[in-house]
PDB file of C-alpha atoms in Angstrom:
ATOM      1  CA  MET A1141      -7.462   3.958  -7.530  1.00 72.00           C
ATOM      2  CA  TYR A1142     -10.039   1.576  -6.121  1.00 86.00           C
ATOM      3  CA  LEU A1143     -12.418   2.071  -9.060  1.00 92.00           C
ATOM      4  CA  VAL A1144      -9.800   0.743 -11.483  1.00 89.00           C
ATOM      5  CA  ALA A1145      -9.055  -2.197  -9.173  1.00 91.00           C
ATOM      6  CA  ILE A1146     -12.766  -3.077  -8.897  1.00 94.00           C
ATOM      7  CA  ALA A1147     -13.180  -2.880 -12.670  1.00 95.00           C
ATOM      8  CA  TRP A1148     -10.115  -5.076 -13.222  1.00 94.00           C
ATOM      9  CA  ALA A1149     -11.399  -7.619 -10.685  1.00 95.00           C
ATOM     10  CA  TYR A1150     -14.764  -7.697 -12.501  1.00 97.00           C
ATOM     11  CA  VAL A1151     -13.101  -8.319 -15.857  1.00 96.00           C
ATOM     12  CA  ALA A1152     -10.889 -11.067 -14.405  1.00 96.00           C
ATOM     13  CA  LEU A1153     -13.934 -12.683 -12.768  1.00 96.00           C
ATOM     14  CA  MET A1154     -15.841 -12.617 -16.075  1.00 96.00           C
ATOM     15  CA  MET A1155     -12.843 -14.166 -17.853  1.00 95.00           C
ATOM     16  CA  ALA A1156     -12.737 -16.941 -15.256  1.00 96.00           C
ATOM     17  CA  ALA A1157     -16.493 -17.513 -15.605  1.00 96.00           C
ATOM     18  CA  ALA A1158     -16.159 -17.716 -19.386  1.00 95.00           C
ATOM     19  CA  GLU A1159     -13.346 -20.233 -18.974  1.00 95.00           C
ATOM     20  CA  ALA A1160     -15.363 -22.356 -16.567  1.00 95.00           C
ATOM     21  CA  LEU A1161     -18.538 -22.338 -18.686  1.00 95.00           C
ATOM     22  CA  SER A1162     -16.793 -22.905 -22.004  1.00 93.00           C
ATOM     23  CA  PRO A1163     -17.153 -26.420 -23.497  1.00 93.00           C
ATOM     24  CA  GLN A1164     -13.349 -26.705 -23.744  1.00 94.00           C
ATOM     25  CA  GLY A1165     -12.710 -24.966 -20.405  1.00 91.00           C
ATOM     26  CA  THR A1166     -12.176 -26.456 -16.975  1.00 93.00           C
ATOM     27  CA  LEU A1167     -12.618 -25.273 -13.422  1.00 94.00           C
ATOM     28  CA  PHE A1168      -8.874 -25.531 -12.890  1.00 95.00           C
ATOM     29  CA  GLY A1169      -8.319 -23.303 -15.910  1.00 94.00           C
ATOM     30  CA  ALA A1170     -10.824 -20.819 -14.499  1.00 95.00           C
ATOM     31  CA  PHE A1171      -8.996 -20.828 -11.165  1.00 95.00           C
ATOM     32  CA  VAL A1172      -5.627 -20.248 -12.839  1.00 95.00           C
ATOM     33  CA  THR A1173      -7.128 -17.472 -14.967  1.00 95.00           C
ATOM     34  CA  LEU A1174      -8.571 -15.777 -11.897  1.00 95.00           C
ATOM     35  CA  LEU A1175      -5.294 -16.131 -10.015  1.00 96.00           C
ATOM     36  CA  LEU A1176      -2.952 -14.997 -12.802  1.00 95.00           C
ATOM     37  CA  TYR A1177      -5.135 -12.269 -14.312  1.00 95.00           C
ATOM     38  CA  GLY A1178      -6.881 -11.088 -11.176  1.00 94.00           C
ATOM     39  CA  VAL A1179      -5.459 -11.763  -7.736  1.00 94.00           C
ATOM     40  CA  LEU A1180      -1.718 -11.506  -8.374  1.00 96.00           C
ATOM     41  CA  PRO A1181      -1.714  -8.341 -10.537  1.00 94.00           C
ATOM     42  CA  LEU A1182      -4.227  -6.601  -8.285  1.00 94.00           C
ATOM     43  CA  SER A1183      -2.312  -7.393  -5.122  1.00 94.00           C
ATOM     44  CA  LEU A1184       0.908  -6.097  -6.662  1.00 94.00           C
ATOM     45  CA  LEU A1185      -0.781  -2.957  -8.004  1.00 91.00           C
ATOM     46  CA  LEU A1186      -2.512  -2.135  -4.721  1.00 91.00           C
ATOM     47  CA  TYR A1187       0.705  -2.741  -2.765  1.00 93.00           C
ATOM     48  CA  ILE A1188       2.718  -0.411  -5.000  1.00 92.00           C
ATOM     49  CA  LEU A1189       0.056   2.299  -5.117  1.00 90.00           C
ATOM     50  CA  GLY A1190      -0.425   2.102  -1.355  1.00 91.00           C
ATOM     51  CA  THR A1191       3.231   2.836  -0.605  1.00 91.00           C
ATOM     52  CA  PRO A1192       2.849   6.640  -0.185  1.00 91.00           C
ATOM     53  CA  GLY A1193      -0.011   6.165   2.285  1.00 91.00           C
ATOM     54  CA  ARG A1194       1.935   3.612   4.323  1.00 92.00           C
ATOM     55  CA  ARG A1195       4.955   5.928   4.376  1.00 93.00           C
ATOM     56  CA  ARG A1196       2.785   8.860   5.472  1.00 93.00           C
ATOM     57  CA  ARG A1197       1.180   6.807   8.279  1.00 93.00           C
ATOM     58  CA  ARG A1198       4.587   5.531   9.453  1.00 93.00           C
ATOM     59  CA  ARG A1199       6.027   9.067   9.613  1.00 92.00           C
ATOM     60  CA  ALA A1200       2.957  10.295  11.494  1.00 91.00           C
ATOM     61  CA  ALA A1201       3.289   7.438  13.990  1.00 91.00           C
ATOM     62  CA  GLU A1202       6.997   8.150  14.479  1.00 89.00           C
ATOM     63  CA  SER A1203       6.253  11.825  14.950  1.00 88.00           C
ATOM     64  CA  ALA A1204       3.565  11.047  17.524  1.00 88.00           C
ATOM     65  CA  ALA A1205       5.921   8.659  19.319  1.00 87.00           C
ATOM     66  CA  GLU A1206       8.478  11.437  19.667  1.00 82.00           C
ATOM     67  CA  GLY A1207       5.831  13.683  21.211  1.00 76.00           C
ATOM     68  CA  ASN A1208       5.668  15.878  18.147  1.00 60.00           C
ATOM     69  CA  ALA A1209       2.080  15.452  17.006  1.00 52.00           C
ATOM     70  CA  GLY A1210       2.065  18.778  15.151  1.00 56.00           C
ATOM     71  CA  GLY A1211       4.620  17.628  12.619  1.00 54.00           C
ATOM     72  CA  HIS A1212       6.939  20.578  13.241  1.00 59.00           C
ATOM     73  CA  ALA A1213      10.631  20.283  13.878  1.00 59.00           C
ATOM     74  CA  THR A1214      11.637  20.039  17.508  1.00 57.00           C
ATOM     75  CA  ALA A1215      13.808  22.767  18.983  1.00 58.00           C
ATOM     76  CA  ARG A1216      17.194  21.285  19.848  1.00 60.00           C
ATOM     77  CA  PRO A1217      20.449  23.051  20.656  1.00 56.00           C
ATOM     78  CA  ALA A1218      23.028  23.034  17.890  1.00 58.00           C
ATOM     79  CA  GLU A1219      25.612  20.267  17.967  1.00 63.00           C
ATOM     80  CA  GLY A1220      28.721  21.144  19.941  1.00 60.00           C
ATOM     81  CA  PHE A1221      26.991  23.703  22.115  1.00 60.00           C
ATOM     82  CA  ALA A1222      25.766  22.913  25.591  1.00 61.00           C
ATOM     83  CA  ALA A1223      22.368  24.214  26.587  1.00 61.00           C
ATOM     84  CA  GLU A1224      22.627  27.169  28.945  1.00 65.00           C
ATOM     85  CA  ARG A1225      21.183  26.758  32.429  1.00 68.00           C
ATOM     86  CA  GLU A1226      20.039  29.589  34.586  1.00 71.00           C
ATOM     87  CA  GLU A1227      21.058  29.337  38.206  1.00 72.00           C
ATOM     88  CA  ALA A1228      18.510  30.495  40.754  1.00 64.00           C
TER      89      ALA A1228
END
């Protein structure tokens, strides 16, 4: 995933450099090119592709907060039934 993002950033940077160094180009045009072809698409792509990892980390944190670090289901009595207590 990151290799594609690095390659895309390189291409966008080269496009911006070509725009800035062109006789008809401007620095503002290079900045807009870098922003619209590089920063915005890459940030959107990395956000979308990072969703499964964020979800996995959030579930792991919730599981650890509940005291269930192993990721297994907790043993709870069925609904409607009271837990039995042994009297000593």
